[in-house]
Coordinates of C-alpha atoms in Angstrom, one line a residue:
W1 CA 107.6 119.8 120.0
Y2 CA 109.6 122.8 120.9
H3 CA 109.9 121.4 124.4
K4 CA 111.2 118.2 123.1
L5 CA 113.7 119.7 120.8
K6 CA 115.2 121.4 123.7
V7 CA 115.3 118.6 125.9
M8 CA 117.2 116.9 123.4
V9 CA 119.9 119.8 122.7
I10 CA 120.5 120.2 126.3
Q11 CA 120.8 116.3 127.0
S12 CA 123.2 116.3 124.0
I13 CA 125.4 119.2 125.1
L14 CA 125.8 117.6 128.7
L15 CA 126.7 114.4 127.4
A16 CA 129.4 115.7 124.9
S17 CA 130.6 117.8 127.9
L18 CA 130.7 114.6 130.2
E19 CA 132.5 112.7 127.4
F20 CA 135.0 115.3 126.3
A21 CA 135.9 115.7 130.5
T22 CA 136.3 112.0 130.7
I23 CA 138.8 112.1 127.5
Y24 CA 140.7 115.0 129.1
F25 CA 141.2 113.5 132.5
A26 CA 142.3 110.2 131.1
V27 CA 145.0 112.0 129.0
K28 CA 146.1 113.9 132.0
L29 CA 146.3 110.8 134.2
Y30 CA 148.2 109.1 131.1
N31 CA 150.4 111.8 130.6
A32 CA 151.3 112.0 134.5
G33 CA 152.2 108.2 134.3
T34 CA 149.3 107.2 136.5
I35 CA 147.4 104.9 133.8
T36 CA 148.4 102.9 130.4
L37 CA 147.1 103.5 127.1
G38 CA 144.8 100.3 127.4
V39 CA 143.3 102.0 130.4
I40 CA 142.4 104.9 128.4
V41 CA 140.8 102.7 125.8
L42 CA 139.1 100.8 128.7
I43 CA 137.8 104.1 130.3
Q44 CA 136.5 105.1 126.8
I45 CA 134.5 101.8 126.0
Y46 CA 132.9 102.2 129.5
A47 CA 132.1 105.8 129.3
L48 CA 130.5 105.3 125.9
T49 CA 128.6 102.2 127.3
I50 CA 127.3 104.7 130.2
F51 CA 126.5 107.7 127.8
G52 CA 124.5 105.2 125.7
S53 CA 122.6 104.0 128.5
V54 CA 122.1 107.7 129.8
W55 CA 120.9 108.7 126.6
N56 CA 118.3 106.0 126.2
L57 CA 117.4 106.7 129.8
G58 CA 116.4 110.3 128.9
R59 CA 114.6 109.1 125.9
G60 CA 112.6 107.0 128.1
I61 CA 111.8 109.8 130.4
Q62 CA 111.0 112.2 127.4
K63 CA 108.3 109.4 126.2
L64 CA 107.1 108.9 129.6
S65 CA 106.5 112.6 130.2
S66 CA 104.6 112.8 126.9
H67 CA 102.4 110.1 127.5
L68 CA 101.9 111.3 130.9
S69 CA 100.7 114.6 129.3
D70 CA 98.4 112.7 126.9
M71 CA 97.0 110.5 129.5
K72 CA 96.0 114.0 131.5
E73 CA 94.6 115.4 128.6
M74 CA 92.3 112.2 128.0
V75 CA 91.3 112.2 131.7
D76 CA 90.6 116.0 131.4
I77 CA 88.2 115.0 128.5
I78 CA 86.7 112.2 130.0
T79 CA 86.0 114.0 133.2
L80 CA 84.6 117.1 131.4
E81 CA 81.5 118.3 132.7
P82 CA 78.7 118.2 129.4
T83 CA 77.2 121.8 128.9
V84 CA 74.0 119.9 127.9
K85 CA 72.8 118.0 130.7
D86 CA 70.2 115.3 131.0
P87 CA 66.8 116.2 132.7
I88 CA 66.8 115.1 136.6
K89 CA 63.5 113.4 135.8
P90 CA 63.6 112.5 131.9
E91 CA 60.6 111.4 130.1
T92 CA 60.1 108.1 128.2
V93 CA 60.7 108.5 124.7
K94 CA 57.5 108.6 122.3
I95 CA 59.2 109.2 119.1
K96 CA 57.3 107.0 116.7
K97 CA 56.6 109.1 113.4
G98 CA 59.6 111.8 113.2
Q99 CA 57.4 114.9 113.1
I100 CA 60.1 117.8 114.1
T101 CA 59.2 121.4 115.3
F102 CA 61.2 124.3 115.8
E103 CA 59.1 127.0 117.8
N104 CA 60.6 130.3 118.3
V105 CA 64.1 128.8 118.4
S106 CA 67.1 131.1 119.4
F107 CA 70.6 130.3 119.8
K108 CA 73.8 132.1 120.7
Y109 CA 77.3 131.0 120.3
E110 CA 79.8 132.9 122.4
K111 CA 77.8 135.7 122.3
E112 CA 77.2 135.6 118.4
S113 CA 73.6 135.2 117.6
I114 CA 73.2 132.3 115.0
L115 CA 69.4 131.6 115.0
D116 CA 66.8 134.2 116.1
D117 CA 63.2 133.4 116.5
F118 CA 63.4 130.6 114.4
N119 CA 60.1 128.4 113.4
L120 CA 60.2 125.3 111.1
E121 CA 57.8 122.3 111.1
I122 CA 58.8 119.0 109.2
K123 CA 56.2 116.6 108.7
A124 CA 56.8 112.9 109.5
G125 CA 58.3 111.2 106.6
E126 CA 59.0 114.3 105.0
K127 CA 62.5 114.5 103.1
I128 CA 64.0 118.0 103.3
G129 CA 67.2 119.8 102.2
L130 CA 68.8 122.5 103.9
V131 CA 70.7 124.8 101.7
G132 CA 72.7 128.1 102.0
I133 CA 76.2 129.3 102.2
S134 CA 78.6 128.5 104.9
G135 CA 77.8 130.0 108.1
S136 CA 73.9 130.2 107.4
G137 CA 72.9 127.8 110.5
K138 CA 72.3 124.5 108.6
S139 CA 74.8 122.8 111.1
T140 CA 73.5 124.5 114.0
L141 CA 70.1 123.5 113.4
T142 CA 71.2 119.4 113.1
K143 CA 73.4 120.0 116.5
L144 CA 70.4 121.4 118.4
L145 CA 68.2 118.5 117.1
L146 CA 70.7 116.1 118.4
R147 CA 71.2 117.9 121.6
F148 CA 74.9 119.0 121.2
Y149 CA 73.7 122.2 122.1
D150 CA 70.5 123.5 123.7
P151 CA 68.6 126.5 122.3
T152 CA 69.1 130.2 124.2
S153 CA 65.4 130.2 124.0
G154 CA 62.5 128.3 122.2
K155 CA 61.6 124.4 122.1
I156 CA 62.4 121.7 119.4
K157 CA 59.7 119.1 119.7
I158 CA 59.6 115.4 118.1
D159 CA 56.3 114.0 117.8
D160 CA 54.9 116.8 120.0
Q161 CA 57.5 115.7 122.8
D162 CA 60.0 118.2 124.1
I163 CA 63.4 117.0 123.4
S164 CA 65.0 118.6 126.2
K165 CA 62.9 116.5 128.6
I166 CA 64.5 113.5 126.8
K167 CA 67.7 111.5 127.8
R168 CA 70.5 112.6 125.3
E169 CA 71.2 109.0 124.7
H170 CA 67.6 107.7 124.2
L171 CA 67.0 110.8 121.6
R172 CA 70.0 109.8 119.9
N173 CA 68.8 106.5 119.7
E174 CA 65.9 107.5 117.6
I175 CA 68.2 109.5 114.9
T176 CA 70.3 108.3 112.4
Y177 CA 73.4 111.0 111.7
V178 CA 75.9 110.3 108.9
P179 CA 78.2 113.1 109.2
Q180 CA 80.3 114.7 106.2
E181 CA 83.5 113.1 107.5
Q182 CA 82.9 109.4 108.1
L183 CA 84.1 108.0 111.3
L184 CA 85.7 104.3 110.6
F185 CA 87.3 102.3 113.3
H186 CA 90.4 100.3 113.0
R187 CA 88.0 97.2 112.5
T188 CA 86.8 95.0 109.9
L189 CA 84.5 96.3 107.5
K190 CA 81.7 93.9 109.1
E191 CA 82.4 95.3 112.5
N192 CA 82.3 99.0 111.2
I193 CA 78.9 98.4 109.5
A194 CA 77.5 96.6 112.6
Y195 CA 78.7 99.3 114.9
S196 CA 75.0 100.7 114.9
K197 CA 73.5 97.6 116.3
K198 CA 74.3 93.8 116.8
A199 CA 73.5 92.2 113.5
T200 CA 73.8 88.9 111.9
D201 CA 76.2 88.5 108.9
N202 CA 72.9 88.2 106.4
E203 CA 71.7 91.7 108.2
V204 CA 75.2 93.2 107.2
I205 CA 75.2 91.9 103.7
A206 CA 71.7 93.3 103.1
A207 CA 72.4 96.8 104.3
S208 CA 75.5 96.9 102.2
K209 CA 73.5 95.8 99.1
K210 CA 71.1 98.6 100.0
A211 CA 74.0 101.3 100.2
N212 CA 75.9 99.9 96.9
A213 CA 78.8 98.7 99.1
H214 CA 78.6 95.0 98.7
E215 CA 80.1 94.8 95.3
F216 CA 83.4 96.7 96.3
I217 CA 83.6 94.8 99.3
S218 CA 83.1 91.4 97.7
K219 CA 85.9 92.0 95.7
L220 CA 88.3 92.5 98.7
P221 CA 90.8 89.7 99.2
K222 CA 89.0 89.0 103.0
G223 CA 85.6 90.8 101.8
Y224 CA 83.7 91.9 105.1
D225 CA 86.7 90.8 107.3
T226 CA 89.0 93.2 105.7
L227 CA 90.4 96.0 108.1
V228 CA 89.8 99.3 106.9
G229 CA 92.7 101.3 108.7
E230 CA 92.6 104.2 110.9
R231 CA 89.8 106.2 110.2
G232 CA 89.2 104.0 107.2
I233 CA 92.3 105.3 105.2
K234 CA 92.5 101.9 103.3
L235 CA 89.1 102.7 101.5
S236 CA 88.3 105.8 99.1
G237 CA 85.9 108.6 100.0
G238 CA 83.1 107.1 97.9
E239 CA 83.5 103.7 99.6
R240 CA 83.8 105.3 103.3
Q241 CA 80.5 107.0 102.5
R242 CA 78.7 104.0 101.3
V243 CA 80.1 102.0 104.5
A244 CA 78.7 104.8 106.6
I245 CA 75.2 104.5 104.8
A246 CA 75.1 100.7 105.3
R247 CA 75.7 101.4 109.0
A248 CA 72.7 104.0 109.0
I249 CA 70.3 101.7 107.1
L250 CA 71.3 98.8 109.7
K251 CA 70.3 101.3 112.6
E252 CA 66.8 101.7 111.2
A253 CA 65.8 104.9 113.3
P254 CA 62.7 107.2 112.3
I255 CA 64.7 110.2 111.7
L256 CA 67.7 110.5 109.4
I257 CA 70.3 113.3 109.3
M258 CA 72.8 113.5 106.8
D259 CA 75.4 116.0 106.1
E260 CA 76.0 115.0 102.3
A261 CA 79.9 114.5 101.3
T262 CA 79.3 114.3 97.5
S263 CA 81.0 117.5 96.8
S264 CA 84.5 115.7 97.0
L265 CA 83.4 112.9 94.9
D266 CA 83.9 111.8 91.2
T267 CA 80.5 111.5 89.3
L268 CA 80.4 107.8 89.5
S269 CA 80.9 107.6 93.4
E270 CA 78.5 110.5 93.7
K271 CA 75.6 108.7 91.5
Y272 CA 76.3 105.3 93.8
I273 CA 75.8 107.7 97.2
Q274 CA 72.5 109.4 95.7
E275 CA 71.1 105.8 95.0
S276 CA 71.9 104.7 98.3
T277 CA 70.6 107.8 100.1
E278 CA 67.3 107.2 98.5
K279 CA 67.1 103.7 99.9
L280 CA 68.2 104.9 103.2
M281 CA 65.5 107.8 103.0
K282 CA 62.9 105.5 102.8
N283 CA 60.0 105.4 105.3
K284 CA 61.9 108.2 107.5
T285 CA 62.0 111.9 108.3
A286 CA 65.2 113.0 106.5
I287 CA 67.3 116.2 106.7
I288 CA 69.7 116.6 104.1
I289 CA 72.4 119.2 104.6
A290 CA 73.4 120.0 101.0
H291 CA 76.4 121.1 99.5
R292 CA 75.9 120.2 95.8
L293 CA 72.4 121.2 94.8
S294 CA 72.0 118.2 92.6
T295 CA 71.3 116.0 95.9
V296 CA 68.5 117.9 96.9
Q297 CA 66.4 118.4 93.5
R298 CA 64.1 115.4 94.0
L299 CA 63.3 115.9 97.7
D300 CA 59.8 117.0 99.0
R301 CA 61.1 120.6 100.1
I302 CA 64.2 122.7 100.4
I303 CA 64.9 125.2 102.8
V304 CA 67.1 128.0 101.9
L305 CA 69.0 129.5 104.9
K306 CA 70.7 132.9 105.2
K307 CA 72.0 134.4 108.5
G308 CA 70.0 131.8 110.5
K309 CA 66.7 132.8 108.8
I310 CA 64.8 131.1 106.2
V311 CA 64.7 133.1 103.3
E312 CA 62.8 130.7 100.8
Q313 CA 61.5 127.1 100.8
G314 CA 59.8 124.8 98.3
T315 CA 60.5 122.3 95.2
H316 CA 63.5 122.7 93.2
K317 CA 61.0 123.8 90.4
Q318 CA 59.4 126.2 92.6
L319 CA 62.6 127.8 93.4
I320 CA 64.1 128.3 90.3
E321 CA 61.2 129.9 88.9
K322 CA 61.2 132.1 91.8
K323 CA 64.7 133.1 90.6
G324 CA 65.8 134.0 94.2
E325 CA 68.5 132.9 96.3
Y326 CA 68.2 129.2 95.4
Y327 CA 68.2 130.3 91.7
K328 CA 71.5 132.2 92.4
L329 CA 73.3 129.3 94.5
Y330 CA 72.0 127.0 91.4
Q331 CA 73.5 129.1 88.5
H332 CA 76.8 129.9 90.8
Q333 CA 77.2 125.8 90.8
N334 CA 76.4 125.3 87.3
L335 CA 79.0 128.1 85.7

């Protein structure tokens, strides 16, 4: 931005100087009797036309420079070598049930220790909630499971298969990830929902009904053919979340990771999201990163994290009775 402004100022000064010089020499020639007043006017008209073209040329060069800079950044990103690489001889995916095991997992990010000798077993079909203050390690666990990062030491297994021996693409095909900030494209609702896999119109509608999205979509003038705008700007937060859940339902992967976003929603939207989440979790191993504790109260198990370690685990009732870390968080949210 600063560079653009500097170029514009220099360009303006140069053009103003040239215009002043043109007028100055034209008047000088007129006073010398070399040219007439009509010629001065004609020179001024030509000068303004040329200066306008030069100004537009300058703006064009500016835009071209900006686009080339953006293009270079895009090429740099595309050609960037991933820090997490696929194995040279990947194993065939054997994920069926969705049992997840973290075995002595440690992870450091820029020399800072996030997890240290972490152990956790999640049974196939179990629904667990990850709870803890910001920086407790909740998101790190899910990023390791999706292989956005690899552990510094230790192993992560799904159905007794080490995920580091599986191609990342194949691993992620077996996991449905619903992030807190929904990624919707400037396409139709139907295309956004069917992004996870090819689906018929009836399959898209069925998934939308389970996600409590069909009702609001049906009320739109173009229904499922409605364009949602960049990043789903034309939809409310609750509507975007339900579209994302419909997409996740359609994928039908054995493992679900959901970073719930109900903390910023109104009560009615939260109710819709919780109902659709319960349908989404059916017959899946589910990991819910909870920001509002009301979303995890009915889960099979709640894991309370603090500084990368499990400090408590159990059902909502058990943890409330224990009056430990979970109880403190619960009391804080209900003040």
